[in-house]
Amino acid sequence: MRTKRAKSEKRLKPGRIHAVLTTLGREIAQETIPAGAVLPSEHDLEIRFGVGRGVVREAIKTLSGKGLVSVRPRHGTKVLPRRDWSLLDRDVLNWLVGPDKPDRELLLAVQEVRLIIEPAAAALAATRATKQDRQRINAALEAMQAADNQDTRTAADKAFHLAILDATHNPVLQGFRSAIDTILSTVFVVAVDSVDGWFEENLPNHAATARAIEEGDAQKARRAMEQVLGYTQTKLSRRKVGANHRDRRPSRPRNARQAQ
């Protein structure tokens, strides 16, 4: 009986660790537990989540590895300021951005980083892409052009940008894959709730990028990717201003077109 119970607990442990990790991560990211605060003791966390000490310790260890907390004997587990966090970590980005109320300031900050990295990546891809790389990029573009709903558009757009990163054959640049994957999902959440035609209007810029890479023209690829990201940056900025303005006005019917 004891052996069977132990095996059952072992199977449940990863799920329990994830549950504790996700809850604490979100609370820290959303400042429910602010920087400088000390987390409850292990015993209190065990009681709160109904888990064993091993689960709590694994969750805290992971939070520490992502830079959200520091663990010091006799000083407890302290929440670190955002500047210490691994902001390109997939989990951290998800906790920060959130599915319901995206943090547009963070989105704009990530877009600025993308404007630095991805045009250079497109230029490198133009000079380094293999035949297979170019096929992946063009296939993703075709999927974008054929997409007819949010899920297929998001998947195709991700595939396009990630294929270009892969085509650089630079392992450091490829390290940004998970961050771009996560941020594109959130950008689409904002896009769908904002301006009609956002996706379609940016397709020619994506096509120009793919064409420049196909031609091996690094400068043209760089400029085309700058157009892709600059368009999104502008829309996110306008959406932020528009959202703040609309918050001060009476609500309108859901089917009413939003001002651009």
Short mmCIF file of C-alpha atoms in Angstrom, two decimals:
data_model
loop_
_atom_site.label_atom_id
_atom_site.label_comp_id
_atom_site.label_asym_id
_atom_site.label_seq_id
_atom_site.Cartn_x
_atom_site.Cartn_y
_atom_site.Cartn_z
CA MET A 1 0.00 0.00 0.00
CA ARG A 2 2.78 2.42 0.95
CA THR A 3 4.66 1.67 -2.29
CA LYS A 4 1.54 2.28 -4.38
CA ARG A 5 0.91 5.59 -2.60
CA ALA A 6 4.49 6.70 -3.11
CA LYS A 7 4.30 5.94 -6.82
CA SER A 8 1.03 7.86 -7.09
CA GLU A 9 2.54 10.90 -5.36
CA LYS A 10 5.58 10.73 -7.63
CA ARG A 11 3.33 10.84 -10.71
CA LEU A 12 1.42 13.83 -9.34
CA LYS A 13 4.52 15.76 -8.25
CA PRO A 14 5.36 17.48 -11.60
CA GLY A 15 1.79 18.75 -11.89
CA ARG A 16 1.82 20.01 -8.31
CA ILE A 17 5.16 21.74 -8.80
CA HIS A 18 3.81 23.44 -11.93
CA ALA A 19 0.68 24.59 -10.10
CA VAL A 20 2.66 26.12 -7.22
CA LEU A 21 5.23 27.63 -9.59
CA THR A 22 2.61 29.18 -11.87
CA THR A 23 0.58 30.67 -9.03
CA LEU A 24 3.57 32.20 -7.26
CA GLY A 25 5.11 33.32 -10.55
CA ARG A 26 1.96 35.17 -11.58
CA GLU A 27 1.54 36.74 -8.16
CA ILE A 28 5.11 38.04 -8.28
CA ALA A 29 4.88 39.18 -11.91
CA GLN A 30 1.58 41.00 -11.30
CA GLU A 31 3.01 42.51 -8.08
CA THR A 32 0.47 40.86 -5.83
CA ILE A 33 3.68 39.90 -4.05
CA PRO A 34 5.85 42.99 -4.62
CA ALA A 35 9.60 43.26 -5.04
CA GLY A 36 11.35 43.21 -1.68
CA ALA A 37 8.66 41.10 -0.03
CA VAL A 38 9.54 37.83 1.65
CA LEU A 39 7.53 34.79 0.60
CA PRO A 40 5.64 32.85 3.28
CA SER A 41 7.58 30.09 4.97
CA GLU A 42 7.80 26.64 3.41
CA HIS A 43 5.37 25.36 6.03
CA ASP A 44 2.81 28.05 5.22
CA LEU A 45 3.14 27.38 1.49
CA GLU A 46 2.68 23.66 2.11
CA ILE A 47 -0.58 24.38 3.90
CA ARG A 48 -1.78 26.90 1.31
CA PHE A 49 -1.24 24.60 -1.67
CA GLY A 50 -1.81 21.29 0.07
CA VAL A 51 1.52 19.88 -1.06
CA GLY A 52 4.68 18.48 0.51
CA ARG A 53 7.91 20.30 1.25
CA GLY A 54 9.65 18.81 -1.77
CA VAL A 55 7.08 20.36 -4.12
CA VAL A 56 7.45 23.79 -2.52
CA ARG A 57 11.23 23.63 -2.64
CA GLU A 58 11.26 22.64 -6.32
CA ALA A 59 8.92 25.52 -7.20
CA ILE A 60 11.05 28.02 -5.27
CA LYS A 61 14.20 26.63 -6.87
CA THR A 62 12.71 27.22 -10.32
CA LEU A 63 11.62 30.76 -9.42
CA SER A 64 15.15 31.41 -8.23
CA GLY A 65 16.56 30.07 -11.48
CA LYS A 66 14.38 32.51 -13.41
CA GLY A 67 15.67 35.39 -11.29
CA LEU A 68 12.39 36.18 -9.52
CA VAL A 69 13.54 35.38 -6.00
CA SER A 70 16.68 34.94 -3.95
CA VAL A 71 16.95 32.28 -1.27
CA ARG A 72 19.18 32.96 1.72
CA PRO A 73 19.42 30.86 4.87
CA ARG A 74 17.78 32.56 7.87
CA HIS A 75 16.61 35.42 5.64
CA GLY A 76 13.84 33.62 3.78
CA THR A 77 12.91 33.82 0.11
CA LYS A 78 12.92 37.43 -1.09
CA VAL A 79 11.27 38.71 -4.27
CA LEU A 80 13.81 40.46 -6.53
CA PRO A 81 13.16 43.58 -8.63
CA ARG A 82 12.13 43.09 -12.25
CA ARG A 83 15.56 44.11 -13.56
CA ASP A 84 16.91 40.81 -12.17
CA TRP A 85 14.30 38.61 -13.83
CA SER A 86 14.93 36.49 -16.93
CA LEU A 87 12.50 38.53 -19.01
CA LEU A 88 13.00 36.44 -22.15
CA ASP A 89 12.07 33.26 -20.32
CA ARG A 90 8.82 31.83 -21.72
CA ASP A 91 7.19 31.38 -18.29
CA VAL A 92 8.23 34.82 -17.03
CA LEU A 93 6.87 36.51 -20.17
CA ASN A 94 3.60 34.62 -19.86
CA TRP A 95 3.25 35.63 -16.21
CA LEU A 96 4.07 39.25 -16.95
CA VAL A 97 1.94 39.69 -20.02
CA GLY A 98 -1.06 37.73 -18.78
CA PRO A 99 -3.88 36.41 -20.99
CA ASP A 100 -6.59 38.85 -19.91
CA LYS A 101 -4.93 42.25 -19.55
CA PRO A 102 -1.76 42.33 -21.63
CA ASP A 103 0.94 44.61 -20.28
CA ARG A 104 1.36 46.83 -23.33
CA GLU A 105 4.34 48.65 -21.86
CA LEU A 106 6.12 45.31 -21.75
CA LEU A 107 4.92 44.45 -25.26
CA LEU A 108 6.36 47.72 -26.55
CA ALA A 109 9.64 47.07 -24.72
CA VAL A 110 9.91 43.64 -26.32
CA GLN A 111 9.04 45.12 -29.70
CA GLU A 112 11.96 47.52 -29.29
CA VAL A 113 14.26 44.57 -28.69
CA ARG A 114 12.80 42.80 -31.72
CA LEU A 115 13.50 45.90 -33.82
CA ILE A 116 17.14 45.61 -32.81
CA ILE A 117 17.46 41.86 -33.31
CA GLU A 118 15.16 40.67 -36.09
CA PRO A 119 16.19 43.03 -38.90
CA ALA A 120 19.80 41.96 -38.32
CA ALA A 121 18.63 38.34 -38.27
CA ALA A 122 16.84 38.83 -41.59
CA ALA A 123 20.03 40.29 -43.08
CA LEU A 124 22.03 37.31 -41.86
CA ALA A 125 19.39 34.91 -43.15
CA ALA A 126 19.69 36.50 -46.59
CA THR A 127 23.37 35.56 -46.72
CA ARG A 128 23.26 32.24 -44.83
CA ALA A 129 19.91 30.60 -45.56
CA THR A 130 20.05 27.17 -47.14
CA LYS A 131 17.58 26.00 -49.74
CA GLN A 132 15.66 24.22 -46.98
CA ASP A 133 15.63 27.41 -44.84
CA ARG A 134 14.19 29.44 -47.72
CA GLN A 135 11.56 26.79 -48.32
CA ARG A 136 10.50 26.99 -44.66
CA ILE A 137 10.26 30.78 -44.81
CA ASN A 138 8.25 30.74 -48.03
CA ALA A 139 5.99 27.96 -46.76
CA ALA A 140 5.26 30.01 -43.62
CA LEU A 141 4.47 33.05 -45.79
CA GLU A 142 2.08 31.00 -47.91
CA ALA A 143 0.41 29.74 -44.73
CA MET A 144 0.00 33.34 -43.55
CA GLN A 145 -1.58 34.32 -46.85
CA ALA A 146 -4.00 31.39 -46.67
CA ALA A 147 -4.85 31.74 -42.96
CA ASP A 148 -8.46 32.64 -42.18
CA ASN A 149 -8.68 32.66 -38.38
CA GLN A 150 -6.69 33.78 -35.35
CA ASP A 151 -5.17 30.38 -34.58
CA THR A 152 -3.88 29.72 -38.10
CA ARG A 153 -2.65 33.30 -38.47
CA THR A 154 -0.75 33.15 -35.19
CA ALA A 155 0.80 29.77 -36.01
CA ALA A 156 1.88 30.88 -39.49
CA ASP A 157 3.28 34.22 -38.28
CA LYS A 158 5.29 32.47 -35.58
CA ALA A 159 6.60 29.96 -38.10
CA PHE A 160 7.71 32.78 -40.38
CA HIS A 161 9.71 34.68 -37.76
CA LEU A 162 11.17 31.56 -36.19
CA ALA A 163 12.23 30.20 -39.58
CA ILE A 164 14.17 33.40 -40.20
CA LEU A 165 15.90 33.15 -36.83
CA ASP A 166 16.83 29.56 -37.60
CA ALA A 167 18.14 30.59 -41.02
CA THR A 168 20.81 32.75 -39.37
CA HIS A 169 22.47 29.56 -38.11
CA ASN A 170 23.52 31.62 -35.08
CA PRO A 171 22.78 29.74 -31.82
CA VAL A 172 22.59 32.96 -29.78
CA LEU A 173 19.97 34.50 -32.05
CA GLN A 174 18.09 31.21 -32.05
CA GLY A 175 17.96 31.56 -28.27
CA PHE A 176 15.30 34.25 -28.75
CA ARG A 177 12.88 31.74 -30.26
CA SER A 178 10.82 31.13 -27.13
CA ALA A 179 10.53 34.85 -26.35
CA ILE A 180 9.32 35.69 -29.85
CA ASP A 181 6.96 32.70 -29.81
CA THR A 182 5.38 33.93 -26.58
CA ILE A 183 5.21 37.60 -27.52
CA LEU A 184 3.62 36.92 -30.92
CA SER A 185 0.78 35.08 -29.21
CA THR A 186 0.10 38.10 -27.02
CA VAL A 187 0.46 40.59 -29.87
CA PHE A 188 -2.33 38.71 -31.63
CA VAL A 189 -4.57 38.94 -28.56
CA VAL A 190 -4.16 42.72 -28.67
CA ALA A 191 -4.45 42.89 -32.45
CA VAL A 192 -7.73 41.00 -32.65
CA ASP A 193 -9.23 43.41 -30.11
CA SER A 194 -8.06 46.54 -31.86
CA VAL A 195 -7.73 47.42 -35.52
CA ASP A 196 -9.47 45.62 -38.38
CA GLY A 197 -7.11 44.45 -41.10
CA TRP A 198 -3.97 44.55 -38.93
CA PHE A 199 -2.77 41.14 -40.09
CA GLU A 200 -3.65 41.59 -43.77
CA GLU A 201 -2.09 45.06 -44.02
CA ASN A 202 1.27 43.76 -42.81
CA LEU A 203 1.40 40.80 -45.18
CA PRO A 204 3.15 42.73 -48.01
CA ASN A 205 5.99 43.60 -45.60
CA HIS A 206 6.38 39.92 -44.71
CA ALA A 207 6.37 39.02 -48.41
CA ALA A 208 9.05 41.63 -49.12
CA THR A 209 11.21 40.15 -46.35
CA ALA A 210 10.87 36.63 -47.73
CA ARG A 211 11.62 37.85 -51.25
CA ALA A 212 14.76 39.68 -50.13
CA ILE A 213 16.02 36.57 -48.32
CA GLU A 214 15.27 34.49 -51.40
CA GLU A 215 17.31 36.95 -53.49
CA GLY A 216 20.16 36.99 -50.97
CA ASP A 217 19.88 40.78 -50.52
CA ALA A 218 20.86 41.46 -46.91
CA GLN A 219 20.14 45.21 -46.89
CA LYS A 220 16.74 44.78 -48.50
CA ALA A 221 15.90 42.00 -46.02
CA ARG A 222 16.89 44.24 -43.11
CA ARG A 223 14.73 47.12 -44.34
CA ALA A 224 11.76 44.86 -45.04
CA MET A 225 11.87 43.35 -41.54
CA GLU A 226 12.10 46.86 -40.09
CA GLN A 227 8.86 47.60 -41.94
CA VAL A 228 7.23 44.45 -40.53
CA LEU A 229 8.11 45.30 -36.94
CA GLY A 230 7.68 49.04 -37.30
CA TYR A 231 4.11 48.49 -38.44
CA THR A 232 3.34 46.38 -35.38
CA GLN A 233 5.10 48.86 -33.09
CA THR A 234 2.95 51.68 -34.43
CA LYS A 235 -0.28 49.74 -34.02
CA LEU A 236 0.57 48.72 -30.46
CA SER A 237 1.40 52.32 -29.56
CA ARG A 238 -1.82 53.62 -31.07
CA ARG A 239 -3.83 50.85 -29.41
CA LYS A 240 -2.41 51.84 -26.02
CA VAL A 241 -3.38 55.50 -26.48
CA GLY A 242 -6.77 54.58 -27.88
CA ALA A 243 -7.48 52.16 -25.03
CA ASN A 244 -6.64 54.79 -22.41
CA HIS A 245 -8.88 57.29 -24.17
CA ARG A 246 -11.79 54.88 -24.49
CA ASP A 247 -11.56 54.00 -20.81
CA ARG A 248 -12.82 57.52 -20.08
CA ARG A 249 -15.81 57.22 -22.43
CA PRO A 250 -19.10 55.31 -22.18
CA SER A 251 -18.94 51.74 -23.48
CA ARG A 252 -20.20 51.05 -26.99
CA PRO A 253 -21.88 48.02 -28.54
CA ARG A 254 -19.46 45.18 -29.21
CA ASN A 255 -20.17 45.22 -32.94
CA ALA A 256 -19.38 48.91 -33.28
CA ARG A 257 -16.19 49.66 -35.20
CA GLN A 258 -13.44 51.07 -33.02
CA ALA A 259 -11.78 54.32 -33.96
CA GLN A 260 -8.34 54.02 -35.46
#
